[in-house]
Amino acid sequence: MVATDAEQRVATAQRWATTRENVAQAGLQLIGIGAVYVAIVIFFSFASENFLTYSNTINILTNVTVIGIVALGQALAIISGGFDLSVSGVVPLGAVSFALLVNDGVPTVLAILLVLCVGGVVGAVNGLIVTQIGINPLITTLGTLSITSGLAYSLSNGVTIPFKNPDNGVLADKTVGDISYYVILLVALSIVAFLMLRYSVFGRMLYAIGGNREASRLAGMRVNLVTVLVYVLCASLASLAGVIVASQLLAGSATVGAQAALQSIAAVILGGAALTGGVGGIPGTLIGVLVLGTISNGMALMQVPAFYQQIATGTILLLAVAFGRLRHILVGEQS
Amino acid sequence: MVSEQERSIGRLVADVQARKLTRRQVVLRGVALGLSLPAISWLLAACGGDDDDSGSGDKQYYFTFANVLESGELFVQLGNGVEEAARVQGVKFKRYNNNFDAETTLNNARLMVQEKPDLVLEYNGVEGIGESLRKIFDDAKIPFIAINVPIPGGIWFNLVNKDIGADTAKVVVPIAQAEGWSAADTTVVIVQGSTAGVEVNDCVRYFYITVADLMGMPNVAPEDITAETTVITENGVQVDGMGTLEASYTGVKNVLQTIPADRHILLYTINDDSTIGSWRAITEAKREANTIVAGLGGSVAALKELRENPRWVAEGSVFATHWGQYLIAMGIAVMNGVTPPPLTKSPQIVLTKETVDKYYDADGKVKLLPPLVPENEYLKDTGVLQKFNNVEGLE
């Protein structure tokens, strides 16, 4: 049956309306979390004289890079309707593997590639278990979290492995001014992820699969393949974060990255994503990462004890998410 | 002409006559030499009744050991050390893994008392369950030695964190003063582990207190430096590094923003991972020339820093991998009816650039243990430590 001109016009109008609504919602989410971030910056600027300085700004950027890179992958997983707890095991596994490889004389670039492959394998295992065996991502990635974390301890014998040659920490070297390579890497990866989500077929498929997995399958999308690829990307980025943290510390340790899963999920949710999938984006995620990193930094400068820092971070997280939820409800009522 | 086998048999007979061998060693060497059963039986008879030399002369003791964790190099080496010491002493031995978990620890305690050992070596990592453990061992009337974390009613073996912190300060301060540093231009940065408990954090607390005394800084009472303290005085700040590399790195990076770049820094933390992470933050901020650092733990990485890094001036070492020989000696002392002091002190020393080579080889392996001190001197009467020939001043 051929659609009439009138039907086509209605369909086109509906598509535009949906697009406008999505853009408006995404814009509101960004404005909302952006406003929260600005408020946090203003508060700490008054609360601590050391906060709004050039060196502390660099400090915040370097502090958030590791979680930022993990969060990029986590955002892809959450948008596609899953999530990945195993990043907390893949980060230390990446750090320890990198330290062992470079200490064994493997060239730095090759070592980074090998570590990315390790992450990719873990991601592929996650993706295949979720799609082929049908086990829930929570259980699957909890299992691989335990395995990868245990592997990191086994490989390192539970001890810190310092780099024999500090030059292997090249990613932590300064480049533009006082900004390290890894901060620039985060920015570059964020731009790539943003463009991929916004303008590529793969990116649009992630939103579609996250929104309605079954409908996407019926529409002819290769849902399982896309899901596996998402987990591969997520774990590869987590292993890269492991390389970065090892480069920062000039050592690999199985204790690093323990908070990576919780912090990255929190950042993605703060950035406007929903655990149900289909919603979210890179700019929001990055602001979410900055919110968490800035709160932590600001409270440290204010000499707030660690226990209260945890309480304050959790409270602000809940408030920000509740604010986002309220906004979502209000926008829904208006439309 | 005497064959090699005949010479070996001759040496075996001589060793048996000199009572140098246990019955098990006689059997093993006899079998290896291809001796017949009657010949081995004759040798065993010649051995007499000292089946194993476990300190009492006529009884083989049975000790069980619950290790805090059987993963991680330190704990595995500690467990292996206890097992090896038991073997050397001829003590029957069985090993459990508490897995840093309260429930597993209590289950292991119940399993151990079922075995009816003569003594339990309990390395429990969960402080709150001490009373439950005491009840299990007391009900079974089995003596026990608490390692590291005290158990009510038990005999306690541990390092003294307070002493090691104060001793480190006494090494660090003269070096700082020789460089012209004073209370007016120096900040002490201590890195605690907020969840590790008061005993563990005593090292950093007493480091600050001793430095403050020696350098004339404002001082505080020990109880005023708690897990929640961040600013100790105008001369001291405390960071929570959680005992890990990454958290210490981030924590010190942040606190450096609050310390003017022209101030000198004395840095001390609760363990080597934390010190290495903190030191990385210092070097990244290009403040190493203005900082003096001391570590705690005696890890391979830290010993390398002590030898090669001019700003890393001291390293506290507690020789945990060698605790086994002290623990077995302690167990034998208890079996011999000795009442140990409330705390039997583990070997500990603050190494400097001058003394590190005396105690550790270039690969970070222990060459020598520090001399016994009044809190563990009674162990020499058991004769156990002498068998290892590695304690300074003990022949």
XYZ file of C-alpha atoms in Angstrom, chain A residues 145-273:
129
model
C 34.269 -7.888 37.803
C 35.252 -10.581 40.272
C 37.291 -12.497 37.677
C 39.166 -9.471 36.322
C 39.817 -8.086 39.770
C 41.163 -11.463 40.889
C 43.320 -11.637 37.772
C 44.791 -8.233 38.561
C 45.728 -9.436 42.064
C 47.135 -12.718 40.696
C 49.233 -11.035 38.022
C 50.663 -8.538 40.491
C 50.901 -10.959 43.444
C 48.993 -8.302 45.333
C 51.871 -5.852 45.319
C 52.459 -2.570 43.532
C 54.541 -2.876 40.368
C 56.562 0.315 39.772
C 57.654 1.124 36.231
C 61.311 0.238 35.746
C 61.532 3.080 33.264
C 59.529 6.198 34.193
C 59.432 7.159 30.502
C 56.744 4.501 30.073
C 54.353 6.901 31.796
C 54.360 8.999 28.638
C 50.585 9.526 28.774
C 51.033 11.490 31.990
C 53.619 13.802 30.455
C 52.710 17.437 30.105
C 52.001 18.783 26.671
C 50.060 22.024 26.202
C 51.080 24.147 29.199
C 50.436 22.044 32.283
C 47.846 19.827 30.641
C 48.760 16.156 30.361
C 48.316 14.032 27.276
C 45.638 11.987 28.967
C 43.412 15.041 29.505
C 43.660 15.785 25.792
C 42.921 12.122 25.121
C 39.736 12.396 27.191
C 38.646 15.451 25.213
C 39.402 13.737 21.890
C 37.589 10.543 22.848
C 34.618 12.574 24.080
C 34.346 14.360 20.734
C 34.512 11.049 18.868
C 31.895 9.472 21.145
C 29.634 12.517 20.830
C 29.836 12.523 17.016
C 29.299 8.768 16.898
C 26.199 8.923 19.067
C 24.723 11.938 17.284
C 25.527 11.326 13.665
C 26.393 7.685 13.008
C 24.032 4.818 12.305
C 25.686 2.869 15.118
C 24.964 5.704 17.540
C 21.330 5.968 16.547
C 21.001 2.200 16.880
C 22.221 2.437 20.490
C 19.386 4.818 21.361
C 16.888 2.655 19.508
C 18.031 -0.569 21.196
C 18.075 1.112 24.590
C 14.598 2.501 23.996
C 13.015 -0.725 22.818
C 15.173 -3.765 22.215
C 12.456 -5.929 20.697
C 11.185 -3.211 18.355
C 14.740 -2.592 17.209
C 15.185 -6.277 16.438
C 11.919 -6.350 14.506
C 13.052 -3.271 12.604
C 15.990 -5.317 11.307
C 18.793 -4.081 13.555
C 21.492 -6.549 14.528
C 20.778 -6.031 18.195
C 23.097 -8.735 19.547
C 26.068 -7.621 17.472
C 25.581 -3.990 18.498
C 25.288 -5.012 22.160
C 28.524 -7.022 22.018
C 30.287 -4.092 20.359
C 29.076 -1.749 23.093
C 30.528 -3.971 25.825
C 33.778 -4.312 23.881
C 34.032 -0.514 23.624
C 33.146 -0.052 27.283
C 35.750 -2.537 28.562
C 38.391 -1.278 26.123
C 37.918 2.250 27.418
C 38.133 0.937 30.999
C 41.423 -0.799 30.177
C 42.687 2.443 28.652
C 41.724 4.164 31.906
C 43.872 1.536 33.634
C 46.820 2.481 31.429
C 46.250 6.131 32.319
C 46.080 5.584 36.050
C 49.256 3.470 35.864
C 50.921 6.268 33.888
C 49.845 8.816 36.498
C 51.235 6.711 39.329
C 54.184 5.294 37.376
C 53.082 1.956 38.804
C 50.450 -0.708 38.342
C 48.374 -1.848 41.286
C 45.394 -4.147 41.715
C 43.852 -1.680 44.151
C 43.232 1.095 41.627
C 39.837 1.752 40.080
C 37.792 0.108 42.821
C 35.217 2.905 42.623
C 35.208 3.086 38.819
C 31.888 1.297 38.285
C 29.886 3.247 40.842
C 31.409 6.602 39.973
C 31.030 6.141 36.225
C 27.407 5.017 36.532
C 26.712 7.948 38.882
C 28.290 10.379 36.402
C 26.258 9.031 33.484
C 23.005 9.172 35.474
C 23.860 12.667 36.722
C 24.352 13.611 33.090
C 20.732 12.814 32.332
C 20.804 9.150 31.278
